[in-house]
Amino acid sequence: MLAEFDLIRRYFMSSQEASTASNGVTLGCGDDATLLMPQAGQQLAVSVDTSVVNVHFPREAPAFAVGHRALAVALSDLAAMGAKSRWCLMALTFDQREFVDDEATHLWLADYARGFHTLCQQHATTLVGGDVTSGALSIGVTVMGEVPVGEALTRSGAQPGDLVAVTGALGGGAGGLALWNKGERELAHPLLRRYLLPEPRLAAGLALRGLATAAMDISDGLMADLAHLREASQVGAVIDVAALPLADELESTLGREAALKAALSGGDDYELLVTLHADDIAKAQQRLASLGLTLTVIGHCCETLGISASDQSDLSSYVNGYAGWQHFSGDTP
Amino acid sequence: MLAEFDLIRRYFMSSQEASTASNGVTLGCGDDATLLMPQAGQQLAVSVDTSVVNVHFPREAPAFAVGHRALAVALSDLAAMGAKSRWCLMALTFDQREFVDDEATHLWLADYARGFHTLCQQHATTLVGGDVTSGALSIGVTVMGEVPVGEALTRSGAQPGDLVAVTGALGGGAGGLALWNKGERELAHPLLRRYLLPEPRLAAGLALRGLATAAMDISDGLMADLAHLREASQVGAVIDVAALPLADELESTLGREAALKAALSGGDDYELLVTLHADDIAKAQQRLASLGLTLTVIGHCCETLGISASDQSDLSSYVNGYAGWQHFSGDTP
C-alpha cells in the first residue's frame, strides 16, 4: 500500500508545479498548510462539495469522470457567484479493497487525477491542498475564487418584473443518468457527457457580472433551485414550460413529457439560473454567445410568492404550487 | 429524513450568526459560496483533513468528541504554520441507517455540532461553508488562517546545531487509544482526553513566530514527523529518548518501554515539533509558559542525515537509523 505522502506526490503534485508560481501560491503542497497570496481589493468566494460513490456517481463510472465531476460540481458554485476560480483542495477517501490489485489501483488513481487536473487547467485553478484517507470512495472538494468587492452574484437580488433565464440546456443530467441505468456506457453520447462530465459555467458567471440581479447554479433541479432563489429574494416566479431549453437528444430519448420533467426537476445540470432586467437580456445573450453559450428566457419574477406555469402545457399542474415552496415557508401553496 | 438545507440551518448556522459580522464574512452560509474579506498584508494558510469512522476515530466515540476532533486535527496544521485561524468549512457525510431512530440522529447531530462549535469559538474560527451528504460517516474539514507575509513557520528552515523541541507531552494519543480499546470510556481520564479531545496548539504556534526555525505538528508520531522535517530541511537529528516529555499517566498505564514507544511513534498527539537556535530556547519557553504550556528540548539537529539516539536507553536501537528515512531518501540508513 502506498503511503499517503507518496500517493499525493505521485498523482497530484507533479503536474501542479508548473502552474504554482504564477497563481499566488507562496508555498505549495508538502508543508502542514499551503500559503496563498490573495489579491488586494478582492473578496474570497469559498465553497465545499462532497461526491459520494453510489450517491452522486455510479461506482462503475470511469475514474476520469469521477475526478472531473467532483471538481466540476464544486466549481459550479463559484460560477454562480461570478467569481474567478483560483485554488482548490481535494480530500480523497478510497478503499483499496475495492480494487482488484495494485495495478488496477494505480490505473484508477492516474485516470482520476487526470480528470481532476485537466479541469483544473481549463479553469486556471491550482490544487493547493490534499488529503488521502482510507474508507468508502468519496471526494470532498473545497474551491476558492476571487471576485472584486461588491460584484459577486448572489441569490437575493431578484425583483418582481425581472426575467428568469438559464444558460445552456436542461435535463441532460437526469437524461444521462437514465441512460446510464439502462446500460449506456459511451461517454461520447451527449446525455452521458452531460451527466458524467458537466462543464462548470465559470466564464458565463464572469460575463454576467453587472447584469444578473441574482444567480445560482442548478444542481438539485430547476424547480428546487428556483425555490431557493425565490426564497432568498422574496419573489414569486412564473415559468413558461414550453420555453425550457432541452438538452440534445433528451426528447428523442425520453419522450416529451419525461424530457420536460427532467428539465424541471431532474437536477445535475450545473447550468446557471439567473434573473435580469428585461433591458439587459440582449446584452447578456450577446456576451454568452461569444462564449459559445445560449441564455434562454424561461419566465419572469412576480410579487405573488410561489411558482406557476404561464402556459397550458400538460405540466402546468406539475409546476403550479410546486411543493418545494411549502418546505421553505411553511405556508400551503 | 431532514433535507440538507434544513439540517445545515438547524445544527450549523444558528450559533454562527453572532460571530459572522466580526470576522471578515461579507456573505455567510446559504448562498452558493461564502464571501470573505482577507486582511491586507496577510497570507492565507489553507489545509484540509478528513476524519473517517473506524480509521481516525471509533464508531462509538461520543459525538461531541467526533466534532471536536475533526476540527482539532485540521486546526493543528494552522498551528504548525504559526497562522491565526479564521475560517473553516465542514463536509459531513453520515448514514442515517446507522442511527437507531430519528431521535438518536438528532441527539447525535446536536452533540456533534456542539463539539465542533465549541472548538470554533475557542479559536475565533467561523464556519463559513458546509455540505451534508449521505454515506459512511466521515468529516472533511478545510481550515483557513492568516499569517503576516514572510512570518509563517515551515518545515524547511532547520539548521545543523538547532535544538529540537516539542510542546506539551507525547504519547497521550496512542495511550488513549490503547485505553479505549481496553474498554475505558471515561472522557475525564487524561489519556482518553488526549486521544479524543486533542487541543490544537494555535496559541503556541503564534508565540513561536520569529523564534522557531522550523515547525510541524505531530500527527503520525514523533519519528515519522521528524523524518518529514529532516527531509524538508535536509538535516539529521539526534534524539535524547530519556528527555521525551511523557503524557500524564502514560508510564503508569503502559509501563516505561511502551510509554516511550508511544511517545516516539504513537501519533495523534497534535503537539508542535519545532527547531530553534539554542539562544532562543529560554525566550520560547517563557512565551509558552505564559500560555500554560511547556516546551521541552528533546535533541538537536546535525549535518549527518538520518536519526540517532544520544543516550544508551533500551530504545536506542529503535531510534538509530529509523526506517522512515529510507522511505524518503531511497538510501539505506
XYZ file of C-alpha atoms in Angstrom:
666
model
C 0.000 0.000 0.000
C 1.286 3.442 -0.931
C 1.901 5.890 1.909
C -0.314 8.950 1.769
C 2.630 11.235 1.208
C 3.915 9.216 -1.758
C 0.460 8.931 -3.204
C -0.177 12.657 -3.103
C 3.250 13.380 -4.533
C 2.923 10.806 -7.296
C -0.515 11.587 -8.597
C -1.381 15.081 -7.516
C 1.684 17.263 -7.072
C 3.889 16.832 -10.148
C 1.586 18.311 -12.757
C 0.768 21.232 -10.479
C 4.277 22.533 -10.005
C 4.432 24.450 -13.273
C 1.296 26.442 -12.551
C 2.043 27.121 -8.891
C 4.353 30.141 -9.093
C 2.007 32.058 -11.367
C -1.093 31.727 -9.279
C -0.438 33.385 -5.937
C 0.902 30.231 -4.286
C 3.776 31.217 -1.989
C 4.298 27.760 -0.516
C 2.788 24.755 -2.300
C 1.702 21.307 -1.107
C 4.075 19.400 1.165
C 4.089 21.502 4.350
C 1.400 21.499 7.048
C -0.599 24.075 5.119
C -0.290 25.908 1.831
C 0.378 29.652 1.778
C -1.578 31.782 -0.684
C -1.429 35.460 -1.525
C -4.922 36.858 -2.213
C -5.178 39.877 -4.498
C -5.924 43.263 -2.956
C -9.473 44.542 -3.459
C -10.893 41.072 -3.996
C -13.263 39.057 -1.882
C -12.701 35.336 -1.479
C -15.559 33.077 -2.547
C -15.319 29.652 -0.874
C -17.451 26.525 -1.052
C -17.187 22.786 -0.367
C -18.899 19.836 -2.082
C -18.654 16.139 -1.371
C -19.234 13.496 -4.043
C -20.026 10.059 -2.642
C -19.960 6.820 -4.624
C -23.430 5.450 -5.447
C -24.992 8.687 -4.229
C -23.508 11.256 -6.599
C -21.889 8.988 -9.167
C -22.049 5.252 -10.001
C -19.288 3.011 -8.688
C -18.507 1.915 -12.247
C -18.153 5.466 -13.559
C -14.841 5.978 -15.405
C -12.199 7.279 -12.972
C -11.514 10.229 -15.277
C -15.160 11.262 -14.969
C -15.148 10.791 -11.174
C -12.228 13.213 -10.868
C -13.680 15.683 -13.354
C -17.144 15.614 -11.874
C -16.105 16.034 -8.234
C -14.281 19.236 -9.145
C -16.895 20.429 -11.639
C -19.779 20.423 -9.165
C -17.694 22.448 -6.703
C -16.510 24.942 -9.341
C -20.134 25.381 -10.386
C -20.743 27.180 -7.074
C -18.011 29.705 -7.870
C -19.554 30.208 -11.323
C -22.867 31.015 -9.650
C -21.159 33.774 -7.628
C -19.488 35.332 -10.662
C -16.141 34.505 -9.060
C -12.911 33.690 -10.852
C -11.695 30.277 -9.717
C -8.148 30.262 -8.338
C -7.459 27.399 -5.929
C -8.899 24.098 -4.733
C -8.252 21.473 -2.056
C -9.154 17.817 -2.523
C -9.856 15.215 0.156
C -9.952 11.773 -1.450
C -11.194 8.815 0.551
C -10.991 5.436 -1.118
C -10.917 1.825 -0.084
C -8.104 -0.118 -1.659
C -10.031 -3.315 -1.037
C -12.441 -2.205 -3.721
C -9.696 -2.533 -6.316
C -8.730 -5.869 -7.780
C -4.970 -5.420 -7.441
C -2.287 -2.764 -7.198
C -2.118 -2.285 -10.946
C -5.849 -1.545 -11.052
C -5.475 0.907 -8.157
C -2.687 2.762 -9.908
C -4.594 2.931 -13.163
C -7.685 4.203 -11.376
C -5.762 6.868 -9.467
C -3.854 8.033 -12.536
C -7.072 8.308 -14.534
C -8.867 10.030 -11.651
C -6.024 12.534 -11.240
C -6.022 13.191 -14.997
C -9.737 14.044 -14.908
C -9.248 16.332 -11.931
C -6.133 18.062 -13.311
C -7.482 18.552 -16.813
C -10.413 20.529 -15.442
C -8.060 22.428 -13.088
C -6.027 23.518 -16.079
C -9.085 24.502 -18.120
C -10.086 26.893 -15.386
C -6.631 28.093 -14.229
C -7.264 26.507 -10.831
C -4.324 25.282 -8.742
C -4.661 22.309 -6.393
C -3.205 23.678 -3.153
C -4.109 21.053 -0.584
C -4.962 17.396 -0.380
C -5.679 14.587 1.997
C -5.918 10.907 1.165
C -7.635 8.579 3.596
C -8.929 5.037 3.625
C -12.666 4.422 3.562
C -15.677 4.290 1.249
C -14.996 6.165 -2.002
C -15.784 9.830 -1.563
C -14.257 13.112 -2.703
C -14.544 16.413 -0.867
C -13.521 19.440 -2.896
C -13.092 22.929 -1.452
C -12.902 25.664 -4.067
C -11.624 29.193 -3.600
C -12.196 32.007 -6.048
C -11.918 35.764 -6.132
C -14.402 38.461 -7.052
C -13.973 42.255 -6.863
C -15.590 43.719 -3.743
C -19.310 44.268 -4.341
C -19.503 42.486 -7.699
C -20.466 38.973 -6.587
C -23.715 37.496 -7.857
C -25.986 36.265 -5.082
C -29.378 34.591 -4.796
C -31.077 37.515 -3.150
C -31.198 40.319 -5.716
C -34.162 39.295 -7.904
C -37.032 41.824 -8.211
C -40.596 41.393 -9.463
C -40.522 42.017 -13.200
C -37.030 40.583 -13.728
C -36.745 37.920 -16.394
C -35.715 34.387 -15.392
C -33.139 32.779 -17.693
C -30.860 29.733 -17.834
C -27.569 29.092 -19.570
C -27.248 26.177 -21.982
C -29.765 23.332 -21.833
C -31.595 21.469 -19.091
C -32.453 17.852 -18.341
C -29.178 16.388 -19.582
C -28.056 15.343 -16.127
C -31.197 13.326 -15.436
C -31.330 12.057 -19.025
C -27.743 10.861 -18.799
C -28.396 9.075 -15.511
C -31.436 7.355 -17.042
C -29.286 6.209 -19.955
C -26.515 5.006 -17.642
C -29.036 2.973 -15.691
C -30.138 1.356 -18.982
C -26.557 0.241 -19.627
C -25.275 3.022 -21.916
C -21.513 3.436 -21.355
C -20.434 5.517 -24.360
C -19.081 8.775 -22.938
C -19.388 10.407 -26.353
C -23.192 10.256 -26.015
C -24.258 13.869 -25.406
C -26.536 12.989 -22.485
C -23.984 10.768 -20.788
C -21.427 13.566 -21.161
C -23.842 15.984 -19.513
C -24.265 13.642 -16.570
C -20.695 12.457 -16.046
C -18.653 15.369 -17.395
C -20.603 18.536 -16.562
C -18.953 21.831 -17.524
C -18.958 24.460 -14.778
C -20.153 27.776 -16.253
C -17.346 29.901 -14.839
C -16.898 32.055 -17.931
C -20.650 32.682 -18.051
C -20.655 33.708 -14.395
C -17.926 36.270 -15.048
C -19.743 37.541 -18.149
C -22.976 38.015 -16.206
C -21.408 40.215 -13.509
C -23.042 43.620 -13.583
C -26.047 42.240 -15.499
C -27.641 39.433 -13.476
C -29.661 40.623 -10.480
C -29.481 37.145 -8.905
C -27.797 33.878 -9.801
C -27.315 30.310 -8.630
C -26.358 27.019 -10.209
C -28.839 24.262 -10.974
C -27.751 21.177 -9.079
C -30.947 19.937 -7.408
C -33.197 20.694 -10.402
C -34.692 23.903 -11.763
C -37.800 23.897 -9.559
C -35.941 23.177 -6.323
C -33.184 25.655 -7.042
C -35.596 28.329 -8.213
C -37.341 27.862 -4.865
C -34.058 28.720 -3.107
C -33.655 31.823 -5.253
C -37.281 32.898 -4.761
C -36.936 32.414 -1.020
C -33.690 34.392 -0.826
C -35.088 37.225 -2.994
C -38.658 37.072 -1.608
C -40.247 36.979 -5.047
C -42.517 34.600 -6.929
C -41.906 33.238 -10.420
C -43.943 32.365 -13.493
C -42.332 29.744 -15.717
C -43.070 29.091 -19.404
C -42.641 25.333 -19.580
C -42.684 25.368 -23.395
C -39.683 27.708 -23.398
C -37.365 25.379 -21.434
C -34.219 24.658 -23.468
C -33.873 20.854 -23.580
C -30.543 19.028 -23.772
C -29.637 17.465 -27.128
C -31.329 14.109 -27.713
C -33.273 14.392 -24.459
C -36.719 14.470 -26.063
C -35.929 11.733 -28.579
C -34.552 9.555 -25.778
C -37.155 10.041 -23.036
C -40.220 11.388 -24.872
C -41.677 14.907 -24.475
C -43.217 14.709 -21.006
C -40.326 12.902 -19.321
C -37.907 15.293 -21.027
C -39.738 18.314 -19.613
C -39.887 16.739 -16.169
C -36.126 16.079 -16.352
C -35.609 19.745 -17.247
C -37.900 20.932 -14.435
C -36.703 18.741 -11.600
C -34.050 16.295 -12.750
C -31.010 18.022 -11.299
C -27.294 17.571 -12.005
C -27.334 20.066 -14.891
C -24.896 22.621 -13.425
C -26.217 25.386 -15.661
C -26.677 28.870 -14.231
C -30.123 30.128 -13.254
C -30.185 33.929 -13.351
C -32.568 36.853 -13.177
C -32.056 40.067 -15.171
C -33.790 43.326 -16.016
C -35.557 42.965 -19.354
C -33.317 45.761 -20.729
C -30.184 43.723 -20.114
C -31.172 40.410 -21.660
C -29.896 41.159 -25.188
C -26.508 42.297 -23.864
C -26.232 39.217 -21.638
C -27.139 36.919 -24.534
C -24.512 38.622 -26.682
C -21.804 38.123 -24.071
C -22.674 34.461 -23.642
C -22.893 33.910 -27.407
C -19.262 34.990 -27.625
C -18.515 32.117 -25.233
C -20.493 29.696 -27.401
C -23.307 29.559 -24.849
C -27.006 30.332 -25.061
C -29.042 32.221 -22.461
C -32.738 31.354 -22.679
C -35.538 33.310 -21.043
C -37.867 30.815 -19.310
C -40.120 33.116 -17.310
C -40.257 36.142 -15.063
C -40.362 37.123 -11.398
C -43.577 38.406 -9.809
C -44.710 39.768 -6.452
C -47.003 36.889 -5.551
C -44.810 34.377 -3.759
C -44.887 30.857 -5.123
C -44.474 29.475 -8.612
C -46.829 28.898 -11.527
C -46.742 27.982 -15.194
C -47.668 30.632 -17.750
C -48.675 28.192 -20.455
C -51.306 25.470 -20.711
C -48.834 22.626 -21.088
C -49.598 19.214 -19.634
C -47.102 20.024 -16.920
C -48.780 23.216 -15.717
C -50.220 21.458 -12.715
C -46.793 19.945 -12.001
C -45.396 23.469 -11.784
C -48.286 25.335 -10.196
C -47.839 25.426 -6.444
C -44.670 23.316 -6.592
C -44.363 21.586 -3.237
C -40.840 22.908 -2.733
C -42.391 26.155 -1.625
C -44.162 24.667 1.337
C -40.844 23.309 2.538
C -39.389 26.764 2.996
C -42.299 28.972 4.005
C -44.427 26.610 5.999
C -47.401 28.003 4.015
C -49.704 25.907 1.970
C -49.090 26.580 -1.705
C -35.249 12.435 6.686
C -34.159 16.032 7.041
C -33.330 17.911 3.855
C -29.700 19.022 3.660
C -30.658 22.674 3.721
C -32.738 22.286 6.881
C -30.088 20.204 8.534
C -27.322 22.737 7.920
C -29.555 25.571 9.055
C -30.698 23.740 12.166
C -27.414 22.476 13.518
C -24.689 24.539 11.984
C -25.841 28.032 11.087
C -27.669 29.469 14.075
C -24.819 29.614 16.546
C -22.527 31.100 13.920
C -24.547 34.160 13.119
C -23.323 36.212 16.046
C -19.671 35.780 15.163
C -20.070 36.248 11.415
C -20.068 40.027 11.090
C -16.938 40.480 13.145
C -14.755 38.028 11.308
C -14.447 39.253 7.711
C -17.501 37.338 6.493
C -19.303 39.506 3.925
C -21.877 36.901 2.936
C -22.408 33.889 5.198
C -23.681 30.360 4.592
C -26.824 29.949 2.495
C -25.724 31.158 -0.944
C -23.728 29.137 -3.491
C -20.480 30.242 -1.859
C -19.466 32.336 1.126
C -17.728 35.688 0.603
C -14.768 36.536 2.823
C -12.619 39.636 3.099
C -8.976 38.712 3.750
C -6.834 41.257 5.584
C -4.269 43.237 3.606
C -0.648 42.157 4.097
C -1.595 38.658 5.189
C -1.035 35.353 3.506
C -3.725 32.707 3.642
C -2.763 29.371 5.149
C -5.107 26.583 3.989
C -5.286 22.873 4.720
C -7.781 20.011 4.569
C -8.122 16.903 6.762
C -10.587 14.054 6.590
C -11.599 12.020 9.650
C -13.115 8.637 8.789
C -15.030 6.434 11.219
C -13.064 3.378 12.402
C -9.931 4.796 10.782
C -9.424 8.038 12.690
C -11.952 7.610 15.480
C -14.037 4.721 16.864
C -17.662 4.420 15.760
C -18.751 4.565 19.405
C -16.832 7.748 20.173
C -19.066 10.421 21.760
C -20.488 12.679 19.028
C -19.141 15.736 20.854
C -15.629 14.304 20.577
C -16.115 13.395 16.904
C -16.983 17.008 16.083
C -14.217 18.435 18.268
C -11.573 16.083 16.973
C -12.336 16.504 13.266
C -11.806 20.248 13.606
C -8.875 19.960 16.034
C -6.706 17.860 13.724
C -7.273 20.355 10.899
C -6.566 23.393 13.100
C -3.359 21.713 14.249
C -1.967 22.266 10.734
C -2.576 26.009 11.031
C -0.884 25.976 14.436
C 2.168 24.374 12.832
C 2.370 27.265 10.337
C 2.122 29.933 13.028
C -1.116 31.072 11.401
C -4.079 32.652 13.144
C -7.179 30.548 12.463
C -10.079 32.475 10.917
C -12.466 30.291 8.932
C -13.371 26.667 8.294
C -15.603 24.619 6.004
C -17.070 21.274 7.046
C -18.219 18.429 4.808
C -20.148 15.900 6.883
C -21.049 12.542 5.396
C -23.189 10.274 7.513
C -25.502 7.358 7.004
C -28.820 7.762 8.723
C -29.284 3.994 8.641
C -26.538 3.762 11.241
C -28.762 5.511 13.746
C -31.477 3.708 15.652
C -34.213 6.272 15.074
C -34.749 9.940 14.302
C -34.385 10.956 17.930
C -30.965 9.315 18.102
C -29.949 11.051 14.889
C -30.957 14.438 16.220
C -29.164 13.888 19.503
C -26.034 12.764 17.682
C -26.068 15.746 15.326
C -26.714 18.246 18.091
C -23.876 16.813 20.187
C -21.547 16.664 17.179
C -22.325 20.274 16.263
C -21.731 21.334 19.879
C -18.279 19.752 19.839
C -17.443 21.412 16.551
C -18.785 24.842 17.512
C -17.248 24.911 20.973
C -13.790 24.500 19.479
C -14.643 27.071 16.757
C -15.441 29.579 19.465
C -12.314 28.805 21.480
C -10.199 29.697 18.476
C -12.297 32.542 16.988
C -12.912 30.423 13.896
C -16.086 30.934 11.873
C -17.737 28.053 9.998
C -18.230 29.549 6.531
C -19.226 26.573 4.408
C -20.775 23.168 4.759
C -22.011 20.192 2.849
C -24.001 17.291 4.228
C -24.170 14.076 2.232
C -25.298 10.510 2.777
C -22.709 7.773 3.115
C -20.266 6.198 5.564
C -19.508 8.543 8.474
C -16.671 10.880 7.553
C -15.853 14.534 8.129
C -13.723 16.676 5.853
C -12.604 19.962 7.370
C -10.914 22.736 5.421
C -9.276 25.378 7.607
C -8.193 28.850 6.561
C -5.914 31.073 8.594
C -3.869 34.194 8.126
C -0.213 34.949 8.759
C 1.718 38.152 8.004
C 3.733 37.873 4.790
C 7.053 36.150 5.469
C 6.289 35.109 9.066
C 4.898 31.615 8.524
C 6.675 28.683 10.159
C 7.605 25.937 7.700
C 9.286 22.547 7.823
C 12.336 23.574 5.843
C 14.247 26.075 7.987
C 16.073 23.798 10.449
C 19.904 24.100 10.505
C 22.564 21.797 11.983
C 23.057 22.853 15.600
C 19.433 23.911 16.139
C 17.724 22.379 19.133
C 14.718 20.084 18.623
C 11.805 20.700 20.991
C 8.177 19.716 21.490
C 5.252 21.446 23.139
C 3.332 19.695 25.913
C 3.632 15.931 26.296
C 3.841 12.971 23.935
C 2.299 9.521 23.759
C -1.141 10.530 25.037
C -2.840 9.878 21.704
C -1.574 6.311 21.475
C -2.062 5.761 25.201
C -5.660 6.945 24.982
C -6.373 4.686 22.034
C -4.926 1.722 23.930
C -7.179 2.537 26.888
C -10.228 2.944 24.645
C -9.541 -0.462 23.133
C -9.466 -1.914 26.652
C -12.953 -0.535 27.304
C -12.192 2.731 29.116
C -14.964 5.236 28.303
C -14.428 7.962 30.920
C -13.610 11.141 28.979
C -12.195 12.727 32.128
C -9.288 10.255 32.005
C -6.284 12.360 30.927
C -5.137 9.867 28.294
C -8.590 9.429 26.800
C -8.923 13.209 26.648
C -5.625 13.429 24.781
C -6.844 10.905 22.218
C -10.436 12.053 21.722
C -10.239 15.774 22.539
C -6.822 16.965 21.347
C -6.099 20.673 21.748
C -4.650 22.332 18.645
C -1.616 24.412 19.691
C -2.647 27.584 17.851
C -1.534 29.998 20.570
C 1.834 28.226 20.780
C 2.272 28.496 17.006
C 1.679 32.250 17.159
C 4.052 32.599 20.125
C 6.825 30.721 18.297
C 6.771 33.006 15.246
C 10.132 34.697 14.886
C 11.775 32.091 17.132
C 11.235 28.635 15.617
C 13.422 27.927 12.575
C 11.109 25.074 11.532
C 7.835 23.662 12.798
C 5.240 20.985 12.145
C 2.572 19.203 14.123
C 2.931 15.666 15.400
C 0.102 13.631 13.904
C 1.809 10.485 12.594
C 4.204 10.163 15.533
C 7.399 11.966 16.505
C 9.763 9.760 14.498
C 7.689 9.850 11.301
C 7.029 13.570 11.521
C 10.619 14.379 12.418
C 11.548 12.473 9.252
C 9.378 14.881 7.239
C 11.042 17.863 8.893
C 14.548 16.436 8.414
C 13.797 15.742 4.763
C 12.391 19.228 4.149
C 15.325 20.903 5.945
C 17.993 18.440 4.768
C 19.368 17.906 8.248
C 19.834 14.936 10.549
C 18.720 14.732 14.184
C 19.967 13.252 17.419
C 17.219 12.490 19.939
C 17.583 12.059 23.692
C 14.986 9.376 24.414
C 15.225 9.939 28.162
C 14.230 13.596 27.691
C 10.900 12.891 25.973
C 8.043 14.513 27.950
C 5.503 11.760 28.571
C 1.761 12.361 28.875
C 0.259 12.175 32.373
C -0.407 8.603 33.497
C 1.185 7.183 30.348
C 4.030 5.388 32.084
C 1.876 4.076 34.924
C -0.668 2.804 32.405
C 1.553 1.229 29.761
C 4.903 0.693 31.505
C 8.170 2.511 30.696
C 9.099 0.917 27.352
C 5.617 1.001 25.820
C 5.218 4.594 27.046
C 8.434 5.654 25.319
C 7.426 3.837 22.139
C 4.059 5.609 22.240
C 5.895 8.932 22.564
C 8.291 8.085 19.730
C 5.891 6.678 17.179
C 2.339 6.533 18.509
C 0.898 9.505 16.701
C -2.307 11.508 17.303
C -0.599 13.845 19.810
C -1.087 17.115 17.869
C 1.741 18.792 19.739
C 4.146 21.045 17.845
C 7.597 19.812 16.868
C 9.952 22.770 16.406
C 13.596 23.602 15.929
C 15.228 26.725 17.395
C 18.614 28.346 17.858
C 19.991 27.492 21.298
C 19.957 31.218 22.131
C 16.192 31.419 21.666
C 15.055 28.462 23.729
C 14.664 30.326 27.028
C 12.589 33.063 25.390
C 10.410 30.490 23.652
C 9.889 28.569 26.888
C 8.943 31.802 28.637
C 6.356 32.674 25.991
C 4.816 29.209 26.154
C 4.843 29.192 29.947
C 2.619 32.268 29.859
C 0.170 30.114 27.857
C 0.383 27.343 30.441
C 2.419 25.154 28.095
C 5.838 23.543 28.342
C 8.465 23.418 25.602
C 10.891 20.546 26.120
C 14.236 20.167 24.355
C 14.487 16.560 23.120
C 17.584 16.710 20.921
C 19.404 18.671 18.254
C 19.881 18.841 14.504
C 23.129 17.682 12.898
C 24.688 17.609 9.452
C 24.746 13.832 9.070
C 21.369 12.937 7.567
C 19.372 10.316 9.418
C 18.405 9.989 13.052
C 20.061 8.519 16.119
C 19.632 8.371 19.896
C 22.098 10.255 22.055
C 21.561 8.121 25.132
C 22.030 4.458 25.919
C 18.365 3.743 26.596
C 16.832 0.414 25.682
C 15.197 2.160 22.761
C 18.388 3.496 21.200
C 18.334 0.796 18.531
C 14.659 1.603 17.878
C 15.662 5.185 17.091
C 19.015 4.676 15.402
C 18.533 4.529 11.658
C 14.751 4.805 11.929
C 13.315 3.159 8.827
C 11.286 6.247 7.966
C 14.363 7.762 6.489
C 14.774 5.080 3.852
C 11.238 5.761 2.706
C 12.040 9.319 1.709
C 15.641 9.245 0.530
C 15.846 5.849 -1.096
C 19.201 5.490 0.717
C 19.989 2.778 3.199
C 20.112 4.246 6.676
